[in-house]
């Protein structure tokens, strides 16, 4: 059985700028606090905290298959998506404005967590993620569930014209951009993610909504607060007991 969740700032033990549910220690919070926060979050989802995989994200489109890896708190490899087919394994991405997107095959055989900042989204990380899950679960995109988590919304996502041009050059429709009163473009990352998923054949697309920048009580936002700052964690996993790899 597949379980997934998107963390918020609420319910953790971190203090100061990391208040209170920070999910990564790379910006200065203590390992102990982060470990406790992750344990509470994963346990609440009935997922084993010891089976969590996270990678160093680099705004690319490469996806790591973690099936042959040994679970640990952090994998020191650079990818922007993770996929697994193994019970007891949970894959996660950390964000603070970028979009987390979670995918699951309806047959429960494969899941993926994707980090979609504007660069990765424009370059096709969601399409790569869909291919990764479908190939492992032997299913079609129409047999997937997708959940688009909290990110910076179009109210606050002011961008340069070159960002708009990059999206348009990659086939994203123009209506996802509008000009603010200052004349600068704003982009709708969530809308584009949902559009990308639907275009690729995913039927079941849920959007959490909200805005990480606007909702300071609930979410961390790099644009609003800079670094150091906390990070949100979005996870998806296949419940069950981990077995030794049989491949
Ligand atoms: Zn906003």
mmCIF file of C-alpha atoms and ligand atoms in Angstrom:
data_model
loop_
_atom_site.group_PDB
_atom_site.id
_atom_site.type_symbol
_atom_site.label_atom_id
_atom_site.label_comp_id
_atom_site.label_asym_id
_atom_site.label_seq_id
_atom_site.Cartn_x
_atom_site.Cartn_y
_atom_site.Cartn_z
ATOM 1 C CA UNK A 1 0.000 0.000 0.000
ATOM 2 C CA UNK A 2 1.285 3.431 -0.941
ATOM 3 C CA UNK A 3 1.396 6.370 1.495
ATOM 4 C CA UNK A 4 2.450 9.944 0.886
ATOM 5 C CA UNK A 5 2.647 13.282 2.671
ATOM 6 C CA UNK A 6 3.782 16.890 2.473
ATOM 7 C CA UNK A 7 5.292 18.351 5.639
ATOM 8 C CA UNK A 8 4.646 21.875 6.961
ATOM 9 C CA UNK A 9 6.470 23.995 9.565
ATOM 10 C CA UNK A 10 4.129 22.693 12.248
ATOM 11 C CA UNK A 11 4.752 19.926 14.750
ATOM 12 C CA UNK A 12 8.549 19.785 14.955
ATOM 13 C CA UNK A 13 11.255 20.560 17.531
ATOM 14 C CA UNK A 14 13.501 23.020 15.647
ATOM 15 C CA UNK A 15 13.858 26.636 16.815
ATOM 16 C CA UNK A 16 14.827 30.075 15.489
ATOM 17 C CA UNK A 17 14.701 30.419 11.708
ATOM 18 C CA UNK A 18 14.130 26.657 11.507
ATOM 19 C CA UNK A 19 10.961 26.794 13.622
ATOM 20 C CA UNK A 20 9.637 24.209 13.963
ATOM 21 C CA UNK A 21 9.543 21.254 11.575
ATOM 22 C CA UNK A 22 12.713 21.619 9.514
ATOM 23 C CA UNK A 23 13.538 18.536 7.463
ATOM 24 C CA UNK A 24 17.187 19.068 6.467
ATOM 25 C CA UNK A 25 20.327 19.952 8.422
ATOM 26 C CA UNK A 26 22.374 21.293 5.507
ATOM 27 C CA UNK A 27 21.528 24.918 6.345
ATOM 28 C CA UNK A 28 22.659 24.760 9.956
ATOM 29 C CA UNK A 29 19.944 23.135 12.050
ATOM 30 C CA UNK A 30 21.075 20.273 14.304
ATOM 31 C CA UNK A 31 21.045 16.699 13.041
ATOM 32 C CA UNK A 32 19.195 15.638 16.182
ATOM 33 C CA UNK A 33 16.327 18.064 15.568
ATOM 34 C CA UNK A 34 16.023 17.079 11.913
ATOM 35 C CA UNK A 35 16.103 13.384 12.741
ATOM 36 C CA UNK A 36 13.349 13.854 15.313
ATOM 37 C CA UNK A 37 11.256 15.912 12.873
ATOM 38 C CA UNK A 38 11.598 13.310 10.125
ATOM 39 C CA UNK A 39 10.768 10.500 12.498
ATOM 40 C CA UNK A 40 7.559 12.188 13.647
ATOM 41 C CA UNK A 41 6.507 12.929 10.069
ATOM 42 C CA UNK A 42 7.241 9.480 8.627
ATOM 43 C CA UNK A 43 5.783 7.677 11.639
ATOM 44 C CA UNK A 44 2.557 9.662 11.311
ATOM 45 C CA UNK A 45 2.303 8.335 7.751
ATOM 46 C CA UNK A 46 3.045 4.791 8.917
ATOM 47 C CA UNK A 47 6.241 4.816 6.867
ATOM 48 C CA UNK A 48 9.547 3.585 8.325
ATOM 49 C CA UNK A 49 11.891 6.570 8.940
ATOM 50 C CA UNK A 50 14.855 4.213 8.465
ATOM 51 C CA UNK A 51 13.774 3.533 4.884
ATOM 52 C CA UNK A 52 13.928 7.164 3.733
ATOM 53 C CA UNK A 53 16.013 8.264 0.749
ATOM 54 C CA UNK A 54 16.851 11.897 0.011
ATOM 55 C CA UNK A 55 19.394 13.264 -2.474
ATOM 56 C CA UNK A 56 21.279 16.488 -3.077
ATOM 57 C CA UNK A 57 19.078 18.301 -5.588
ATOM 58 C CA UNK A 58 20.573 20.334 -8.416
ATOM 59 C CA UNK A 59 17.632 21.574 -10.552
ATOM 60 C CA UNK A 60 18.238 18.895 -13.168
ATOM 61 C CA UNK A 61 16.058 16.115 -14.576
ATOM 62 C CA UNK A 62 17.988 12.992 -13.585
ATOM 63 C CA UNK A 63 16.137 10.356 -11.608
ATOM 64 C CA UNK A 64 17.794 7.941 -9.224
ATOM 65 C CA UNK A 65 16.516 4.384 -8.828
ATOM 66 C CA UNK A 66 17.136 3.612 -5.160
ATOM 67 C CA UNK A 67 16.112 -0.064 -5.271
ATOM 68 C CA UNK A 68 19.690 -1.316 -5.027
ATOM 69 C CA UNK A 69 20.835 1.232 -2.468
ATOM 70 C CA UNK A 70 20.998 0.899 1.285
ATOM 71 C CA UNK A 71 18.552 3.147 3.130
ATOM 72 C CA UNK A 72 20.054 5.976 5.131
ATOM 73 C CA UNK A 73 19.066 9.468 6.141
ATOM 74 C CA UNK A 74 20.727 11.172 3.170
ATOM 75 C CA UNK A 75 22.237 9.912 -0.075
ATOM 76 C CA UNK A 76 25.105 12.161 -1.171
ATOM 77 C CA UNK A 77 24.290 12.033 -4.870
ATOM 78 C CA UNK A 78 22.938 14.714 -7.173
ATOM 79 C CA UNK A 79 19.533 14.012 -8.683
ATOM 80 C CA UNK A 80 16.126 15.680 -8.706
ATOM 81 C CA UNK A 81 13.923 12.651 -8.638
ATOM 82 C CA UNK A 82 13.902 9.276 -6.920
ATOM 83 C CA UNK A 83 11.986 6.151 -7.839
ATOM 84 C CA UNK A 84 11.494 2.857 -6.028
ATOM 85 C CA UNK A 85 9.559 -0.377 -6.292
ATOM 86 C CA UNK A 86 10.500 -1.777 -2.894
ATOM 87 C CA UNK A 87 8.238 -2.141 0.138
ATOM 88 C CA UNK A 88 9.721 -0.365 3.144
ATOM 89 C CA UNK A 89 11.431 2.229 0.950
ATOM 90 C CA UNK A 90 10.331 5.871 1.019
ATOM 91 C CA UNK A 91 11.591 8.518 -1.406
ATOM 92 C CA UNK A 92 11.544 12.231 -0.627
ATOM 93 C CA UNK A 93 12.439 15.683 -1.903
ATOM 94 C CA UNK A 94 13.122 18.820 0.133
ATOM 95 C CA UNK A 95 11.830 22.209 -0.963
ATOM 96 C CA UNK A 96 11.249 25.816 0.088
ATOM 97 C CA UNK A 97 9.348 27.352 -2.892
ATOM 98 C CA UNK A 98 10.126 24.751 -5.577
ATOM 99 C CA UNK A 99 7.323 22.288 -6.281
ATOM 100 C CA UNK A 100 7.360 18.767 -4.901
ATOM 101 C CA UNK A 101 5.512 16.308 -7.138
ATOM 102 C CA UNK A 102 4.721 12.754 -6.044
ATOM 103 C CA UNK A 103 3.750 9.909 -8.376
ATOM 104 C CA UNK A 104 2.390 6.449 -7.681
ATOM 105 C CA UNK A 105 1.315 3.588 -9.910
ATOM 106 C CA UNK A 106 -2.230 2.556 -9.041
ATOM 107 C CA UNK A 107 -1.091 -1.063 -8.862
ATOM 108 C CA UNK A 108 1.243 -0.011 -6.038
ATOM 109 C CA UNK A 109 4.370 -1.325 -7.723
ATOM 110 C CA UNK A 110 6.346 1.914 -8.055
ATOM 111 C CA UNK A 111 6.455 5.434 -6.625
ATOM 112 C CA UNK A 112 8.516 8.551 -7.313
ATOM 113 C CA UNK A 113 9.277 11.886 -5.652
ATOM 114 C CA UNK A 114 10.263 14.752 -7.945
ATOM 115 C CA UNK A 115 11.809 18.150 -7.230
ATOM 116 C CA UNK A 116 10.411 20.640 -9.725
ATOM 117 C CA UNK A 117 11.845 24.104 -9.545
ATOM 118 C CA UNK A 118 11.334 26.188 -12.653
ATOM 119 C CA UNK A 119 14.468 24.831 -14.347
ATOM 120 C CA UNK A 120 13.609 21.193 -13.770
ATOM 121 C CA UNK A 121 9.967 21.703 -14.682
ATOM 122 C CA UNK A 122 10.839 23.479 -17.945
ATOM 123 C CA UNK A 123 13.436 20.823 -18.777
ATOM 124 C CA UNK A 124 10.984 17.947 -18.327
ATOM 125 C CA UNK A 125 11.527 16.355 -14.911
ATOM 126 C CA UNK A 126 7.846 15.409 -14.660
ATOM 127 C CA UNK A 127 7.899 13.614 -18.001
ATOM 128 C CA UNK A 128 11.020 11.740 -16.910
ATOM 129 C CA UNK A 129 9.343 10.841 -13.634
ATOM 130 C CA UNK A 130 6.241 9.488 -15.363
ATOM 131 C CA UNK A 131 8.424 7.326 -17.620
ATOM 132 C CA UNK A 132 10.391 6.057 -14.619
ATOM 133 C CA UNK A 133 7.294 4.950 -12.697
ATOM 134 C CA UNK A 134 5.455 3.498 -15.717
ATOM 135 C CA UNK A 135 8.437 1.417 -16.849
ATOM 136 C CA UNK A 136 8.910 -0.066 -13.373
ATOM 137 C CA UNK A 137 5.223 -0.666 -12.685
ATOM 138 C CA UNK A 138 4.473 -1.877 -16.239
ATOM 139 C CA UNK A 139 1.613 0.568 -16.596
ATOM 140 C CA UNK A 140 0.466 3.566 -18.627
ATOM 141 C CA UNK A 141 0.455 7.213 -17.480
ATOM 142 C CA UNK A 142 -3.317 6.888 -17.174
ATOM 143 C CA UNK A 143 -2.703 4.391 -14.380
ATOM 144 C CA UNK A 144 -0.804 6.877 -12.213
ATOM 145 C CA UNK A 145 -1.791 9.088 -9.325
ATOM 146 C CA UNK A 146 -0.029 12.444 -9.065
ATOM 147 C CA UNK A 147 0.035 14.920 -6.184
ATOM 148 C CA UNK A 148 1.446 18.412 -6.611
ATOM 149 C CA UNK A 149 2.554 19.833 -3.266
ATOM 150 C CA UNK A 150 3.099 23.311 -1.840
ATOM 151 C CA UNK A 151 5.308 25.750 -3.739
ATOM 152 C CA UNK A 152 5.537 29.438 -4.505
ATOM 153 C CA UNK A 153 2.320 30.447 -6.269
ATOM 154 C CA UNK A 154 1.849 32.877 -9.128
ATOM 155 C CA UNK A 155 0.946 35.678 -6.668
ATOM 156 C CA UNK A 156 4.610 35.730 -5.572
ATOM 157 C CA UNK A 157 6.604 33.969 -8.269
ATOM 158 C CA UNK A 158 8.047 36.964 -10.086
ATOM 159 C CA UNK A 159 10.457 35.901 -12.816
ATOM 160 C CA UNK A 160 12.626 37.263 -15.575
ATOM 161 C CA UNK A 161 11.549 37.323 -19.195
ATOM 162 C CA UNK A 162 14.216 34.702 -19.945
ATOM 163 C CA UNK A 163 12.407 32.270 -17.644
ATOM 164 C CA UNK A 164 9.174 32.805 -19.568
ATOM 165 C CA UNK A 165 11.040 32.287 -22.837
ATOM 166 C CA UNK A 166 12.530 29.027 -21.560
ATOM 167 C CA UNK A 167 9.105 27.640 -20.687
ATOM 168 C CA UNK A 168 7.533 28.740 -23.971
ATOM 169 C CA UNK A 169 10.436 27.242 -25.925
ATOM 170 C CA UNK A 170 9.718 23.943 -24.150
ATOM 171 C CA UNK A 171 6.048 23.984 -25.155
ATOM 172 C CA UNK A 172 4.382 25.341 -22.018
ATOM 173 C CA UNK A 173 1.359 27.541 -22.845
ATOM 174 C CA UNK A 174 1.461 31.311 -22.499
ATOM 175 C CA UNK A 175 -1.626 31.633 -20.222
ATOM 176 C CA UNK A 176 0.503 30.382 -17.310
ATOM 177 C CA UNK A 177 2.196 33.786 -17.224
ATOM 178 C CA UNK A 178 0.820 37.202 -16.340
ATOM 179 C CA UNK A 179 2.349 40.611 -15.716
ATOM 180 C CA UNK A 180 2.305 42.179 -12.246
ATOM 181 C CA UNK A 181 1.472 45.851 -11.692
ATOM 182 C CA UNK A 182 5.210 46.540 -11.996
ATOM 183 C CA UNK A 183 5.191 44.904 -15.417
ATOM 184 C CA UNK A 184 7.366 41.962 -14.368
ATOM 185 C CA UNK A 185 6.116 38.507 -15.359
ATOM 186 C CA UNK A 186 4.715 36.064 -12.826
ATOM 187 C CA UNK A 187 4.570 32.339 -13.474
ATOM 188 C CA UNK A 188 2.157 29.643 -12.343
ATOM 189 C CA UNK A 189 4.393 26.678 -11.494
ATOM 190 C CA UNK A 190 1.576 24.567 -10.070
ATOM 191 C CA UNK A 191 -0.605 25.146 -13.107
ATOM 192 C CA UNK A 192 2.236 24.213 -15.421
ATOM 193 C CA UNK A 193 3.000 21.074 -13.436
ATOM 194 C CA UNK A 194 -0.636 19.970 -13.631
ATOM 195 C CA UNK A 195 -0.723 20.800 -17.344
ATOM 196 C CA UNK A 196 2.480 18.794 -17.951
ATOM 197 C CA UNK A 197 1.119 15.774 -16.084
ATOM 198 C CA UNK A 198 -2.212 15.891 -17.912
ATOM 199 C CA UNK A 199 -0.549 16.356 -21.302
ATOM 200 C CA UNK A 200 1.501 13.243 -20.648
ATOM 201 C CA UNK A 201 -1.612 11.208 -19.921
ATOM 202 C CA UNK A 202 -1.925 11.326 -16.129
ATOM 203 C CA UNK A 203 -5.621 11.573 -15.284
ATOM 204 C CA UNK A 204 -5.607 11.693 -11.502
ATOM 205 C CA UNK A 205 -3.814 14.930 -10.612
ATOM 206 C CA UNK A 206 -4.352 16.487 -7.196
ATOM 207 C CA UNK A 207 -3.053 19.957 -6.383
ATOM 208 C CA UNK A 208 -2.505 20.926 -2.765
ATOM 209 C CA UNK A 209 -2.562 24.648 -3.590
ATOM 210 C CA UNK A 210 -1.385 27.382 -1.234
ATOM 211 C CA UNK A 211 1.707 29.554 -1.496
ATOM 212 C CA UNK A 212 4.952 28.957 0.407
ATOM 213 C CA UNK A 213 5.805 32.674 0.194
ATOM 214 C CA UNK A 214 2.440 34.004 1.437
ATOM 215 C CA UNK A 215 1.857 31.449 4.183
ATOM 216 C CA UNK A 216 4.781 32.075 6.524
ATOM 217 C CA UNK A 217 3.217 30.261 9.486
ATOM 218 C CA UNK A 218 2.854 27.099 7.480
ATOM 219 C CA UNK A 219 5.728 26.969 5.005
ATOM 220 C CA UNK A 220 9.410 27.798 4.596
ATOM 221 C CA UNK A 221 10.217 30.078 1.676
ATOM 222 C CA UNK A 222 13.689 30.755 0.367
ATOM 223 C CA UNK A 223 12.486 33.786 -1.597
ATOM 224 C CA UNK A 224 10.901 35.304 1.482
ATOM 225 C CA UNK A 225 13.531 34.506 4.106
ATOM 226 C CA UNK A 226 16.742 33.548 2.271
ATOM 227 C CA UNK A 227 19.241 31.167 3.882
ATOM 228 C CA UNK A 228 19.580 29.891 6.528
ATOM 229 C CA UNK A 229 16.030 28.632 6.424
ATOM 230 C CA UNK A 230 14.183 25.396 6.959
ATOM 231 C CA UNK A 231 13.145 22.918 4.299
ATOM 232 C CA UNK A 232 9.870 21.081 3.768
ATOM 233 C CA UNK A 233 9.885 17.366 3.024
ATOM 234 C CA UNK A 234 7.534 15.594 0.617
ATOM 235 C CA UNK A 235 7.557 11.817 0.695
ATOM 236 C CA UNK A 236 5.968 8.793 -0.898
ATOM 237 C CA UNK A 237 6.623 5.189 -0.027
ATOM 238 C CA UNK A 238 5.367 1.650 -0.276
ATOM 239 C CA UNK A 239 4.409 0.406 3.151
ATOM 240 C CA UNK A 240 5.837 -2.918 4.243
ATOM 241 C CA UNK A 241 8.893 -4.662 5.603
ATOM 242 C CA UNK A 242 12.169 -4.129 3.814
ATOM 243 C CA UNK A 243 13.687 -7.251 2.244
ATOM 244 C CA UNK A 244 17.192 -7.838 0.950
ATOM 245 C CA UNK A 245 17.405 -7.121 -2.770
ATOM 246 C CA UNK A 246 16.717 -10.215 -4.858
ATOM 247 C CA UNK A 247 18.203 -8.866 -8.084
HETATM 248 ZN ZN1 LIG B 1 1.986 34.099 -2.696
#
